[in-house]
PDB file of C-alpha atoms and ligand atoms in Angstrom:
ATOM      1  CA  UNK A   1       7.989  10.812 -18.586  1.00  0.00           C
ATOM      2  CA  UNK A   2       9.184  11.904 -15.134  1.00  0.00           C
ATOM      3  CA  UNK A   3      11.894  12.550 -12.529  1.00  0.00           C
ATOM      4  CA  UNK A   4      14.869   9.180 -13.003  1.00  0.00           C
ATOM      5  CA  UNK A   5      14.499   7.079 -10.126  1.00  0.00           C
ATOM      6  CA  UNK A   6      16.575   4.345 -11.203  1.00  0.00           C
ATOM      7  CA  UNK A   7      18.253   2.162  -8.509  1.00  0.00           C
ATOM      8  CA  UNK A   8      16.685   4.023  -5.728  1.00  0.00           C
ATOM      9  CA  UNK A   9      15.659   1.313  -3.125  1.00  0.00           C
ATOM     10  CA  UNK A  10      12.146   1.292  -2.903  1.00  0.00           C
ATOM     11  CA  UNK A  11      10.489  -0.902   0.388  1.00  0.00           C
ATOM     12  CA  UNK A  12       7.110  -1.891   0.001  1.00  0.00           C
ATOM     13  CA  UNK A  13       4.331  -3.552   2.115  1.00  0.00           C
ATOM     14  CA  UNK A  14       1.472  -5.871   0.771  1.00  0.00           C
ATOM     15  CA  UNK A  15       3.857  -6.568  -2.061  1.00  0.00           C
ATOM     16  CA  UNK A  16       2.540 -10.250  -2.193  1.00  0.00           C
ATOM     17  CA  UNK A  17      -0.578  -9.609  -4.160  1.00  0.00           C
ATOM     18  CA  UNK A  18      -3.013  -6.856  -5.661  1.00  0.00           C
ATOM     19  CA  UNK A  19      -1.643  -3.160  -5.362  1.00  0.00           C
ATOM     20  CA  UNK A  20       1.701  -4.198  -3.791  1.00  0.00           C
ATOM     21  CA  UNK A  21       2.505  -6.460  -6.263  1.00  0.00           C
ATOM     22  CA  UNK A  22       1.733  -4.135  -9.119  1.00  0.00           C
ATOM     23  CA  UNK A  23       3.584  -1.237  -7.743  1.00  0.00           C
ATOM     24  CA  UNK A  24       6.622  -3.565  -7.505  1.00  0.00           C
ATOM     25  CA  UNK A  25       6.308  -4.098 -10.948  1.00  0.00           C
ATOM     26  CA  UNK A  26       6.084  -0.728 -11.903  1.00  0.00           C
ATOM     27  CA  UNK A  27       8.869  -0.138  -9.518  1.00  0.00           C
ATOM     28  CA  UNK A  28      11.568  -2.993 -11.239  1.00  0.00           C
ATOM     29  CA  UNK A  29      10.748  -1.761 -14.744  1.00  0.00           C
ATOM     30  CA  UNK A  30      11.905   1.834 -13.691  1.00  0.00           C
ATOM     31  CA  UNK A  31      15.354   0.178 -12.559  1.00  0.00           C
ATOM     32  CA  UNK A  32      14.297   0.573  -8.940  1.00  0.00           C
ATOM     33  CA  UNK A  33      16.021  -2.244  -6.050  1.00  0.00           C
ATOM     34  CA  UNK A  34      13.354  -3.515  -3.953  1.00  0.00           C
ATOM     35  CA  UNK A  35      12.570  -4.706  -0.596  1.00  0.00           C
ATOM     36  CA  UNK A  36       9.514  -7.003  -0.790  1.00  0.00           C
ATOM     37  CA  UNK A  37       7.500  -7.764   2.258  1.00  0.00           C
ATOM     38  CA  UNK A  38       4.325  -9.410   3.148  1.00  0.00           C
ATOM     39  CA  UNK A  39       3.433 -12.671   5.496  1.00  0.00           C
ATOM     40  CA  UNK A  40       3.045 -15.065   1.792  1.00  0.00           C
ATOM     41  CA  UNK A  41       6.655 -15.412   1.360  1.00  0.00           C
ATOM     42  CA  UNK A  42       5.974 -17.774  -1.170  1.00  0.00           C
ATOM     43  CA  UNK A  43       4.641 -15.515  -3.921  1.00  0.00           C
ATOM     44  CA  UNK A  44       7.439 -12.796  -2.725  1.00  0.00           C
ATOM     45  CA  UNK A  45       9.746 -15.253  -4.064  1.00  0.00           C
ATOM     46  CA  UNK A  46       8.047 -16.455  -7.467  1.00  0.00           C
ATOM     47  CA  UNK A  47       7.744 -12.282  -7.580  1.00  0.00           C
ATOM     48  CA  UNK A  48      11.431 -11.356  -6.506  1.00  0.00           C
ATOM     49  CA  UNK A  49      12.972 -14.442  -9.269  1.00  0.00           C
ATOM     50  CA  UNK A  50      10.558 -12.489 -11.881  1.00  0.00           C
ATOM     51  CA  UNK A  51      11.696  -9.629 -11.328  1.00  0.00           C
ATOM     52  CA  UNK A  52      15.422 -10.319 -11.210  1.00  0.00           C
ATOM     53  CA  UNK A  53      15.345 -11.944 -14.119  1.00  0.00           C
ATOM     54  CA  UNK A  54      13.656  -9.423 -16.584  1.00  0.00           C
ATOM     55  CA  UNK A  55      14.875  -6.468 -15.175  1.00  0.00           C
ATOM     56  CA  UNK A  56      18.301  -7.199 -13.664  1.00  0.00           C
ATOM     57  CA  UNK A  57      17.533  -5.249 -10.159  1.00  0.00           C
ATOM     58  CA  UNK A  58      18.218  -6.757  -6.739  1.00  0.00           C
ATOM     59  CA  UNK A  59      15.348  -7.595  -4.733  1.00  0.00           C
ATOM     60  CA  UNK A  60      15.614  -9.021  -1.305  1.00  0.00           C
ATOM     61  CA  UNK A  61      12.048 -10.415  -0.187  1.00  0.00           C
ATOM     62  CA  UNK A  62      11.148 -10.733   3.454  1.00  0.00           C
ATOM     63  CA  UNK A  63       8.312 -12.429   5.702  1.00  0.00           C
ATOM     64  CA  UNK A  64       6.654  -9.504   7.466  1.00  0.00           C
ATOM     65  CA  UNK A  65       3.469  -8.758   9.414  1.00  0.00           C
ATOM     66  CA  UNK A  66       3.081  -5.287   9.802  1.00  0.00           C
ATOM     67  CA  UNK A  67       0.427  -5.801  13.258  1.00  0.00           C
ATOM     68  CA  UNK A  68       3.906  -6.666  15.101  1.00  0.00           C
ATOM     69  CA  UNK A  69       6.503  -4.955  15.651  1.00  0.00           C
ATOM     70  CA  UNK A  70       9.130  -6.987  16.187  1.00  0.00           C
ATOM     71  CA  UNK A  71       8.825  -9.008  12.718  1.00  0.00           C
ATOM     72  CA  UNK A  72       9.482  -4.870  11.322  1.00  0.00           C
ATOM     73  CA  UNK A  73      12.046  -4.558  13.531  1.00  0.00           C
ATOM     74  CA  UNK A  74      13.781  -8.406  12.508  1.00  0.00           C
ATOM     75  CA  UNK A  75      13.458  -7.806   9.194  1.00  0.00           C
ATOM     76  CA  UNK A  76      14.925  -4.332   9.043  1.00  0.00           C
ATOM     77  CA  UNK A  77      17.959  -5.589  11.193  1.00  0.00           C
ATOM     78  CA  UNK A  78      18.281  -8.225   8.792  1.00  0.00           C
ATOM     79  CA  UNK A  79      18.686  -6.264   5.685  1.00  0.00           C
ATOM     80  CA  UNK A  80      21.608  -6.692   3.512  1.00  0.00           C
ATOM     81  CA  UNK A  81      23.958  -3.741   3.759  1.00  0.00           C
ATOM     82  CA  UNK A  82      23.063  -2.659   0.152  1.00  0.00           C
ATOM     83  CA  UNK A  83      19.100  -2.232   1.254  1.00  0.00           C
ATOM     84  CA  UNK A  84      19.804   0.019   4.258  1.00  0.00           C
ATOM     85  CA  UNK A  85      19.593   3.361   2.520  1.00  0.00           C
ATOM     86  CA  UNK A  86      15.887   3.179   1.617  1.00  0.00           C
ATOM     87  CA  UNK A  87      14.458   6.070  -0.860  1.00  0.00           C
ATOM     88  CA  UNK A  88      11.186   5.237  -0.809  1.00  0.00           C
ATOM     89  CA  UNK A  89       8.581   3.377   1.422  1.00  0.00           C
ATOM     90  CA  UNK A  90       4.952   2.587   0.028  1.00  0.00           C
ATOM     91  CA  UNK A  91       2.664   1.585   2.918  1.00  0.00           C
ATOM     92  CA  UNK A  92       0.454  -0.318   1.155  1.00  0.00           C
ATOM     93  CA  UNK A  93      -0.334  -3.283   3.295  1.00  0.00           C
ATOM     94  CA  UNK A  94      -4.172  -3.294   4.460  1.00  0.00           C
ATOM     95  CA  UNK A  95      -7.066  -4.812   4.696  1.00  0.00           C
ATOM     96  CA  UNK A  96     -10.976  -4.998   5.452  1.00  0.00           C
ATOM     97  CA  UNK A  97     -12.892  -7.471   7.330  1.00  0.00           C
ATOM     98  CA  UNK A  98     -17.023  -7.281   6.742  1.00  0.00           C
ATOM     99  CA  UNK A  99     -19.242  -4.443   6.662  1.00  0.00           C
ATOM    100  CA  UNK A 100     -20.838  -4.922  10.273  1.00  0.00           C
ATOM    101  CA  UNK A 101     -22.446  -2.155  11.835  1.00  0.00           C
ATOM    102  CA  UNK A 102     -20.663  -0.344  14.365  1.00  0.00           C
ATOM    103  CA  UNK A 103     -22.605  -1.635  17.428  1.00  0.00           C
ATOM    104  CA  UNK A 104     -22.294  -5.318  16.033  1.00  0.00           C
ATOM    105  CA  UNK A 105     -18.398  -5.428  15.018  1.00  0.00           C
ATOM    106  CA  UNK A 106     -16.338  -8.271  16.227  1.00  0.00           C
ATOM    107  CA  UNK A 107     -13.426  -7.386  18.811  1.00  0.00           C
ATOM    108  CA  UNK A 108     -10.523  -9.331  16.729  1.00  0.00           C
ATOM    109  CA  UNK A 109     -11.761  -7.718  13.327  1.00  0.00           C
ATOM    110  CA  UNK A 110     -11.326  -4.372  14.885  1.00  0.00           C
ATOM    111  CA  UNK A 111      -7.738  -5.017  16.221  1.00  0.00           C
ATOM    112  CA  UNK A 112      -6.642  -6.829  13.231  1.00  0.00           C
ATOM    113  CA  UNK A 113      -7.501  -4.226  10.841  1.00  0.00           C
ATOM    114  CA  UNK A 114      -6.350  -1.384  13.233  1.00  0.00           C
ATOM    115  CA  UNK A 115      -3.202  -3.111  13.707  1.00  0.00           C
ATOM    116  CA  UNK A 116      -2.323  -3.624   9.984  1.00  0.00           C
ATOM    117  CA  UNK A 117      -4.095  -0.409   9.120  1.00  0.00           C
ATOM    118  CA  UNK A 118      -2.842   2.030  11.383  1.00  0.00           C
ATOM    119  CA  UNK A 119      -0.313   0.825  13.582  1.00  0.00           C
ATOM    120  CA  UNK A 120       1.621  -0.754  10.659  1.00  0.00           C
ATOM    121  CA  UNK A 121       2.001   2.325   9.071  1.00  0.00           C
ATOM    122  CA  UNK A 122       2.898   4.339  12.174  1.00  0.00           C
ATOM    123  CA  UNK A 123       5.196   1.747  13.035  1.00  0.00           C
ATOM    124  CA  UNK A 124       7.247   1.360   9.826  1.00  0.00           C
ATOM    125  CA  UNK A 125       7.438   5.204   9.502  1.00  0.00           C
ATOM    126  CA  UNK A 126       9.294   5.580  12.218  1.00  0.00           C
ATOM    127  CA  UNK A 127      11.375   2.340  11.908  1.00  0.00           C
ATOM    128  CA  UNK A 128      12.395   3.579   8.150  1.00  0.00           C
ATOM    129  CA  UNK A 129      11.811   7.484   7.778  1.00  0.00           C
ATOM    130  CA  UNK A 130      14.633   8.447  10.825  1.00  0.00           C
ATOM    131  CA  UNK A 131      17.085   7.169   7.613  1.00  0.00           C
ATOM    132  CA  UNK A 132      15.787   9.200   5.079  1.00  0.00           C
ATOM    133  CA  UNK A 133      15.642  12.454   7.286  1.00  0.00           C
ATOM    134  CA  UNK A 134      19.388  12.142   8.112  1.00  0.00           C
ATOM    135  CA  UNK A 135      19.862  11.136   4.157  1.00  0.00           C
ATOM    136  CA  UNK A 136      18.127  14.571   3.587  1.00  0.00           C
ATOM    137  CA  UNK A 137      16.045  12.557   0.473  1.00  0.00           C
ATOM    138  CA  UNK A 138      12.922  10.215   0.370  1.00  0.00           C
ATOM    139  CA  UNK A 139       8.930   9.927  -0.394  1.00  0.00           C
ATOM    140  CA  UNK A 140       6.947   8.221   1.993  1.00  0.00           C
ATOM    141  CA  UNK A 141       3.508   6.738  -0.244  1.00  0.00           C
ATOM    142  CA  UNK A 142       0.939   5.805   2.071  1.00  0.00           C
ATOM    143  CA  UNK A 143      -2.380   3.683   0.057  1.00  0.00           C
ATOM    144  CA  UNK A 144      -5.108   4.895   1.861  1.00  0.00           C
ATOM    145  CA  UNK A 145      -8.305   4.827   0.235  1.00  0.00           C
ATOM    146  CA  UNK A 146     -11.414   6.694  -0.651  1.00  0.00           C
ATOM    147  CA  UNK A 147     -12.564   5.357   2.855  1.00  0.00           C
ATOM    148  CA  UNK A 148     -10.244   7.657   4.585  1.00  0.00           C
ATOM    149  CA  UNK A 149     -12.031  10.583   2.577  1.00  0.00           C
ATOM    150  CA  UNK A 150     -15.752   9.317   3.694  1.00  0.00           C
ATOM    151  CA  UNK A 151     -17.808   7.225   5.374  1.00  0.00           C
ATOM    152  CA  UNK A 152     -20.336   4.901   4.487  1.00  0.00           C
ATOM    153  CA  UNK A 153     -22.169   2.395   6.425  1.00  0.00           C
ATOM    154  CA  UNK A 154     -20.936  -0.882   7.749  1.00  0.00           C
ATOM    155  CA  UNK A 155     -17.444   0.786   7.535  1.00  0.00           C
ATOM    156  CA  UNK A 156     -17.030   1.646  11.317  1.00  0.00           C
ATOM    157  CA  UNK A 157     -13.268   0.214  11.443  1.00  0.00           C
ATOM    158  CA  UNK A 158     -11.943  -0.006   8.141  1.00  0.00           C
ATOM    159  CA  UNK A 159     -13.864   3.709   7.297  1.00  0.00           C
ATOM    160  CA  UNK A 160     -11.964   4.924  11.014  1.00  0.00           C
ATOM    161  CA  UNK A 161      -8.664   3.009   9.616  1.00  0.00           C
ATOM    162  CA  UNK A 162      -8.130   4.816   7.200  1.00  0.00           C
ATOM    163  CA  UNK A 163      -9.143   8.296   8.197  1.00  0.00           C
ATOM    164  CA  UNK A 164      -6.647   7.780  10.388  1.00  0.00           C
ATOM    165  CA  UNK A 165      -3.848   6.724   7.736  1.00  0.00           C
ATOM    166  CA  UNK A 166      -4.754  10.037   6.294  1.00  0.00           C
ATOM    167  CA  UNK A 167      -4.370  12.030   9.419  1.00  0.00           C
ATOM    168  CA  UNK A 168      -1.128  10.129   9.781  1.00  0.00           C
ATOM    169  CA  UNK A 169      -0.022  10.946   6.147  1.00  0.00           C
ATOM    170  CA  UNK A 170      -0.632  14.709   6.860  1.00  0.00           C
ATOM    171  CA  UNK A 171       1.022  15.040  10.347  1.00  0.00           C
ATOM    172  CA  UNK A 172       3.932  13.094   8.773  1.00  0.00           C
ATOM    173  CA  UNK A 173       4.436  15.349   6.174  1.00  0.00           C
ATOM    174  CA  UNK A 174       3.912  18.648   8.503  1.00  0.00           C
ATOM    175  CA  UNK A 175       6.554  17.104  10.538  1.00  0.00           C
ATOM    176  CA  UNK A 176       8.720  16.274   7.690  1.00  0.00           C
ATOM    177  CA  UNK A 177       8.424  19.501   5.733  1.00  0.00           C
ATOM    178  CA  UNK A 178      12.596  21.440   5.925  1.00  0.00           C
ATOM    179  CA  UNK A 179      13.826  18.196   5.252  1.00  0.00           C
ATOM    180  CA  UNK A 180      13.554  17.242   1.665  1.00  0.00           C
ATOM    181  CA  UNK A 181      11.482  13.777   2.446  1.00  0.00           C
ATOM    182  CA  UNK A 182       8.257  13.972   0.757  1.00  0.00           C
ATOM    183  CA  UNK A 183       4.664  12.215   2.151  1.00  0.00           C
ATOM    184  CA  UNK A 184       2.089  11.145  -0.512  1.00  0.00           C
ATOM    185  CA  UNK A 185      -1.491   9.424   0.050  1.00  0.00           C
ATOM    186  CA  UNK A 186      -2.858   7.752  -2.988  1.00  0.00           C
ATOM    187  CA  UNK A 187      -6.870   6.969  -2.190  1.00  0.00           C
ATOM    188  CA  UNK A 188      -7.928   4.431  -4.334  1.00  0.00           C
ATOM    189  CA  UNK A 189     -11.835   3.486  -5.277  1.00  0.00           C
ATOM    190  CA  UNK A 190     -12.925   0.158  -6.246  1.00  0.00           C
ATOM    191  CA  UNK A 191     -10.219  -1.735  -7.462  1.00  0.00           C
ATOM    192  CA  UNK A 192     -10.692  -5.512  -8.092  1.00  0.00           C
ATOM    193  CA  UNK A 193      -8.026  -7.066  -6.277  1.00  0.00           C
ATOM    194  CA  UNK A 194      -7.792 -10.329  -3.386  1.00  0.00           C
ATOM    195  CA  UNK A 195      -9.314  -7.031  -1.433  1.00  0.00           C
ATOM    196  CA  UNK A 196     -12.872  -8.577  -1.309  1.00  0.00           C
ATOM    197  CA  UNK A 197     -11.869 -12.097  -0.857  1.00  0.00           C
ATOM    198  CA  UNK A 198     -10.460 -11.152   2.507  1.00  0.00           C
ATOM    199  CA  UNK A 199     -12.632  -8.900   3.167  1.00  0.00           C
ATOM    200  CA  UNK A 200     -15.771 -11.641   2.702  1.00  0.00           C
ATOM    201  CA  UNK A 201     -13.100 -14.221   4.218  1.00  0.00           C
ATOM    202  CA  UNK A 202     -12.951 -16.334   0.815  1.00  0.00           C
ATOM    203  CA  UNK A 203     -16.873 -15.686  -0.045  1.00  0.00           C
ATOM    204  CA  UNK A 204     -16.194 -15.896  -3.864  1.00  0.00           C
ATOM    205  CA  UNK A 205     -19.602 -15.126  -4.790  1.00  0.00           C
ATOM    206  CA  UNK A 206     -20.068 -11.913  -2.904  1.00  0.00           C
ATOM    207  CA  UNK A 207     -16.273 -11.019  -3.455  1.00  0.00           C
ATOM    208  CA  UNK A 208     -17.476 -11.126  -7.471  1.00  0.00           C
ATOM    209  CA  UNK A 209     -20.255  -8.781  -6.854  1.00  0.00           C
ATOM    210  CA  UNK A 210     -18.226  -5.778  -5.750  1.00  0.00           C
ATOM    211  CA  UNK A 211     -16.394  -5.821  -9.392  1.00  0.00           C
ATOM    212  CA  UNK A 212     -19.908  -6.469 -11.232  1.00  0.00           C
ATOM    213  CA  UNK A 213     -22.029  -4.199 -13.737  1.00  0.00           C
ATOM    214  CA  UNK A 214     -19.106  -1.667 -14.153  1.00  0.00           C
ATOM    215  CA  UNK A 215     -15.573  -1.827 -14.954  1.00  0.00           C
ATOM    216  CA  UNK A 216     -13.528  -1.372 -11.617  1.00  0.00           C
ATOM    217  CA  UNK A 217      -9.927  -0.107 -11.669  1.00  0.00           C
ATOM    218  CA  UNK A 218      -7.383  -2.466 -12.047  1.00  0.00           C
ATOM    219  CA  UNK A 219      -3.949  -2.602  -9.289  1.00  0.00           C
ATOM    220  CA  UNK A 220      -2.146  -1.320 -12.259  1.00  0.00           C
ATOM    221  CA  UNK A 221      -3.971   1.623 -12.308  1.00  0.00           C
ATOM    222  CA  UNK A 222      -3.228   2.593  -8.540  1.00  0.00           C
ATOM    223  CA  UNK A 223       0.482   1.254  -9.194  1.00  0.00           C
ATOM    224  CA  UNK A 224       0.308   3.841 -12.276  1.00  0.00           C
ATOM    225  CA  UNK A 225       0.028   6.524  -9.733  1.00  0.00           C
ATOM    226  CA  UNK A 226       2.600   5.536  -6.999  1.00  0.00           C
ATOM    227  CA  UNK A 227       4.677   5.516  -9.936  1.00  0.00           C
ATOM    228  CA  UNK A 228       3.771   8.991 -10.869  1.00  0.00           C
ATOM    229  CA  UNK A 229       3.944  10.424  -7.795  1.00  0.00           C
ATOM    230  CA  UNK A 230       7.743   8.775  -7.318  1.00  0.00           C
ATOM    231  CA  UNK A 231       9.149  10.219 -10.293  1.00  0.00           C
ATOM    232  CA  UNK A 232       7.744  14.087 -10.034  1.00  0.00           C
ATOM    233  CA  UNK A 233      10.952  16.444  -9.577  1.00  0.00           C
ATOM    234  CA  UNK A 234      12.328  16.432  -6.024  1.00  0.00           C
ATOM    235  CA  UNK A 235      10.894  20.036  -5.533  1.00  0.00           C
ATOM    236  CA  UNK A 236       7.321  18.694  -6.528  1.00  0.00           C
ATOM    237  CA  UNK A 237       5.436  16.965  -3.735  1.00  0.00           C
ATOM    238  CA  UNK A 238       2.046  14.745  -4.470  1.00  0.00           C
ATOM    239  CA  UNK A 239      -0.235  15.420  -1.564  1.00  0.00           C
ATOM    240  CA  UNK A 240      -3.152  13.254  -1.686  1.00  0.00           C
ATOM    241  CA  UNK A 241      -4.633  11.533  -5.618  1.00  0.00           C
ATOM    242  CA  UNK A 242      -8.275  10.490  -5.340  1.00  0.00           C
ATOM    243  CA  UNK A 243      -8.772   7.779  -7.863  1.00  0.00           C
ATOM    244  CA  UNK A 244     -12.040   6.024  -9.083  1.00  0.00           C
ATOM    245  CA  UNK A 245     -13.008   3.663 -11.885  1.00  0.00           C
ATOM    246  CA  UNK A 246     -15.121   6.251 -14.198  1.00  0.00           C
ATOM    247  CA  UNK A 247     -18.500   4.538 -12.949  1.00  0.00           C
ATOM    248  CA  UNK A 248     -17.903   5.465  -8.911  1.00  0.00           C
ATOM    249  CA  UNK A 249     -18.229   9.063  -8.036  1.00  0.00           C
ATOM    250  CA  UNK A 250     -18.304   8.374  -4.443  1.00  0.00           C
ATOM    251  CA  UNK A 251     -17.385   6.084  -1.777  1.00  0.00           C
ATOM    252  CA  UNK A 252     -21.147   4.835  -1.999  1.00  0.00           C
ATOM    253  CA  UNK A 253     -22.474   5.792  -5.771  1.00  0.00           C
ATOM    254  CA  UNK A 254     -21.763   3.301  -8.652  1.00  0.00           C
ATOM    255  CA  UNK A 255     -23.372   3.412 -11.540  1.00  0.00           C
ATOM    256  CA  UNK A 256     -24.092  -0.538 -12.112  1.00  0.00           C
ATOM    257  CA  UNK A 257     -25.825  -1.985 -15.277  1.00  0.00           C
ATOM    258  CA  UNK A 258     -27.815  -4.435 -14.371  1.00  0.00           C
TER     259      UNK A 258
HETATM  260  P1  NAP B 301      -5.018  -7.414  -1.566  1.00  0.00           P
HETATM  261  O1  NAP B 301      -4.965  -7.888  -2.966  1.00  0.00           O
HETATM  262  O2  NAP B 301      -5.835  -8.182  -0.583  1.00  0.00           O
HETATM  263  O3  NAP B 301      -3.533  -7.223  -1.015  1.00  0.00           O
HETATM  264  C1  NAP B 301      -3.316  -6.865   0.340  1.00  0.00           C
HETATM  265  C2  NAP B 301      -1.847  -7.052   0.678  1.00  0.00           C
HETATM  266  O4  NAP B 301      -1.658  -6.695   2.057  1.00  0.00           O
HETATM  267  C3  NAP B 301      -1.375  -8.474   0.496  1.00  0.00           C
HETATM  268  O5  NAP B 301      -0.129  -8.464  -0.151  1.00  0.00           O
HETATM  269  C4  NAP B 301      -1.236  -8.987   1.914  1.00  0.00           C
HETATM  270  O6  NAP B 301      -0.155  -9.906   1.984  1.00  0.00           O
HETATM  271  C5  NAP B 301      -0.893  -7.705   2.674  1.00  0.00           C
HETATM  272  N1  NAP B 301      -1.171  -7.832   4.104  1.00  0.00           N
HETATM  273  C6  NAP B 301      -2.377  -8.019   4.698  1.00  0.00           C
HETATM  274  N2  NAP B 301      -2.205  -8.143   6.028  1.00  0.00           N
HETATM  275  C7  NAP B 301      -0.872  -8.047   6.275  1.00  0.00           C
HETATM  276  C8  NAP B 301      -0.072  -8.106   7.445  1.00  0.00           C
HETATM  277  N3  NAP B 301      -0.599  -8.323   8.660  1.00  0.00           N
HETATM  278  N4  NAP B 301       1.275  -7.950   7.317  1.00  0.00           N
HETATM  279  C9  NAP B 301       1.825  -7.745   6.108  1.00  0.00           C
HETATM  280  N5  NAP B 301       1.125  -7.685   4.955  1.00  0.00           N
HETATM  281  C10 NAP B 301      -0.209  -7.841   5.052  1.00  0.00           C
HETATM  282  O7  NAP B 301      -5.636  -5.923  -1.509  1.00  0.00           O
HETATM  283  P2  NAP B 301      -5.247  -4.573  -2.296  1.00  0.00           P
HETATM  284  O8  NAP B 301      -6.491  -4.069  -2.893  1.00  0.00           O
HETATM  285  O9  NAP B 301      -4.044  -4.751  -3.140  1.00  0.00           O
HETATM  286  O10 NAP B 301      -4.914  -3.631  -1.041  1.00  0.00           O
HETATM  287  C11 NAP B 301      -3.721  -2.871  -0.934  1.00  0.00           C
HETATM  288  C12 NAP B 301      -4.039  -1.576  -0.199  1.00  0.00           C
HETATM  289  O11 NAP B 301      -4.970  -0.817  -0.983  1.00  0.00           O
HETATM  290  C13 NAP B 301      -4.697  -1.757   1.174  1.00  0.00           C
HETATM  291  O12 NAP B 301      -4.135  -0.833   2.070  1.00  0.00           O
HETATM  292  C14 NAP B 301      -6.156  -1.429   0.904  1.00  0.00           C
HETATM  293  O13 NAP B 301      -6.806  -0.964   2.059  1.00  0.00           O
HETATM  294  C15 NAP B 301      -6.005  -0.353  -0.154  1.00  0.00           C
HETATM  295  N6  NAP B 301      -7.195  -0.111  -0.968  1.00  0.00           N
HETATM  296  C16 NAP B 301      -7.748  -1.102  -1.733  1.00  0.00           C
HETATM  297  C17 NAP B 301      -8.881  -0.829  -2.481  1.00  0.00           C
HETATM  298  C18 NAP B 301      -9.556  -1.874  -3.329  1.00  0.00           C
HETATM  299  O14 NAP B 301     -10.705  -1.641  -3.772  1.00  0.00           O
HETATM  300  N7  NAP B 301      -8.933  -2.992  -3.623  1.00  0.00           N
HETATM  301  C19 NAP B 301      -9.459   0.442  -2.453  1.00  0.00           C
HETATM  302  C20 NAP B 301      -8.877   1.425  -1.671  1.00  0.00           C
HETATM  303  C21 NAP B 301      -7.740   1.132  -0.939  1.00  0.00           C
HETATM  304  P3  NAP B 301      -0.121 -11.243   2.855  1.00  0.00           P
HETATM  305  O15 NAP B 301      -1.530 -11.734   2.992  1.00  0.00           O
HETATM  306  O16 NAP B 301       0.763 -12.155   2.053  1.00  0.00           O
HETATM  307  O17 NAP B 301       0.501 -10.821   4.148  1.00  0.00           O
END
């Protein structure tokens, strides 16, 4: 049960596999409209026909890579007029690449994942949230991660990226607060998504291992909590939700059967 959202027009990152894509999910059943973006504009189609069909929403899809700015900027002055006033924006796009050590990271790793990590979501904040402020009304969700919370080793840039994304989320919302638009990070644990695939760049084998010996969360889980945090009462504002699979209890300690 929670706050009606239906057809508020929700605009969400990453929304071609894992988190994204179950958050849009979530999203359509709720009645939201939705702007889907990612760079697979493939699966945003299969996703947006889905979607229109079993819950009779509009979705417009949209290539996007969130490391440039102008593909942000094309496809936001390419929306169709009915998209423009846009409630709610869930950052989610991310990524890892490797676990090097600090000293040993590759130059293109970093900037990719500091691009797509930070920049991304700096970028389409202030591309999107100007709207909202003169709107007086929407929720910004940034997915940042239990990453952004600690450190552990090997996790130099994508540990860094997403400290940052929570610095970001809480100077957004000090900046924001008098204006009715309300800023939410949701830091996930281990969830078994594509997540490991790209980070091990298509290493089945040692994507599998991440997800072995416990149960790891699912993106439905994490897309359970966007949802929650989107329907709370306007007055009510999510700050930050910490969420592991039962067997983490930190960034570091699982408890794996062997
Ligand atoms: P995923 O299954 O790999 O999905 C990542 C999504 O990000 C894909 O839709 C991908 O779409 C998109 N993306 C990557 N680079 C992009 C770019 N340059 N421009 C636009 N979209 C881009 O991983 P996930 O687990 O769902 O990750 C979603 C978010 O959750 C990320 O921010 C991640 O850091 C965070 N997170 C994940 C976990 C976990 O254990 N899985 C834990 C904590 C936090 P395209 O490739 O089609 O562009």
């Amino acid at each position: 049960m929670g706050y009606d959202i239906k057809d508020q027009i929700v605009f969400i990152t990453g929304a071609s596999a894992g988190i994204g894509q179950a958050t849009a999910r979530q999203f359509a059943a709720a009645g939201c409209h939705l702007i889907l973006t990612a760079r697979r504009v493939d699966r945003l189609q299969i996703l947006a026909q889905e979607l229109t069909q079993k819950y009779h929403i509009h979705v417009h899809h949209a290539a996007i890579d969130v490391s440039r700015l102008e593909s942000i900027e094309s496809v936001l002055n390419d929306l169709p007029e009915s998209f423009t006033n846009i409630d709610i924006l869930v950052n989610n796009a991310g990524l890892a690449l490797g676990v090097n050590k600090a000293h040993e990271n590759n130059p293109e790793d970093i900037n990719t994942v500091i691009d797509v990590n930070v920049k991304g979501v700096l970028w389409l904040t202030q591309a999107i949230v100007p709207g909202m402020v003169s709107r007086q009304r929407g929720h910004v969700i940034n997915i940042s991660s239990i990453a952004g919370h600690e450190a552990y080793p090997g996790g130099s840039i994508y540990c860094g990226s997403k400290h940052a994304v929570n610095a970001i989320t809480k100077s957004t919302r000090m900046d924001l607060a008098g204006t009715s638009v309300r800023v939410t990070a949701i830091s996930p644990g281990l969830v078994e998504t594509e997540f490991s695939q790209v980070r091990f760049r298509g290493d089945a084998q040692r994507a599998s291992q991440v997800y072995q010996g416990y149960e790891p969360l699912v993106a439905n889980d994490i897309a359970d909590a966007i949802l929650y945090a989107a329907t709370r009462p306007p007055h009510v504002q999510i700050a930050d939700m910490i969420i592991f699979p039962t067997a983490q209890a930190s960034a570091t300690i699982v408890a794996k059967k062997e």
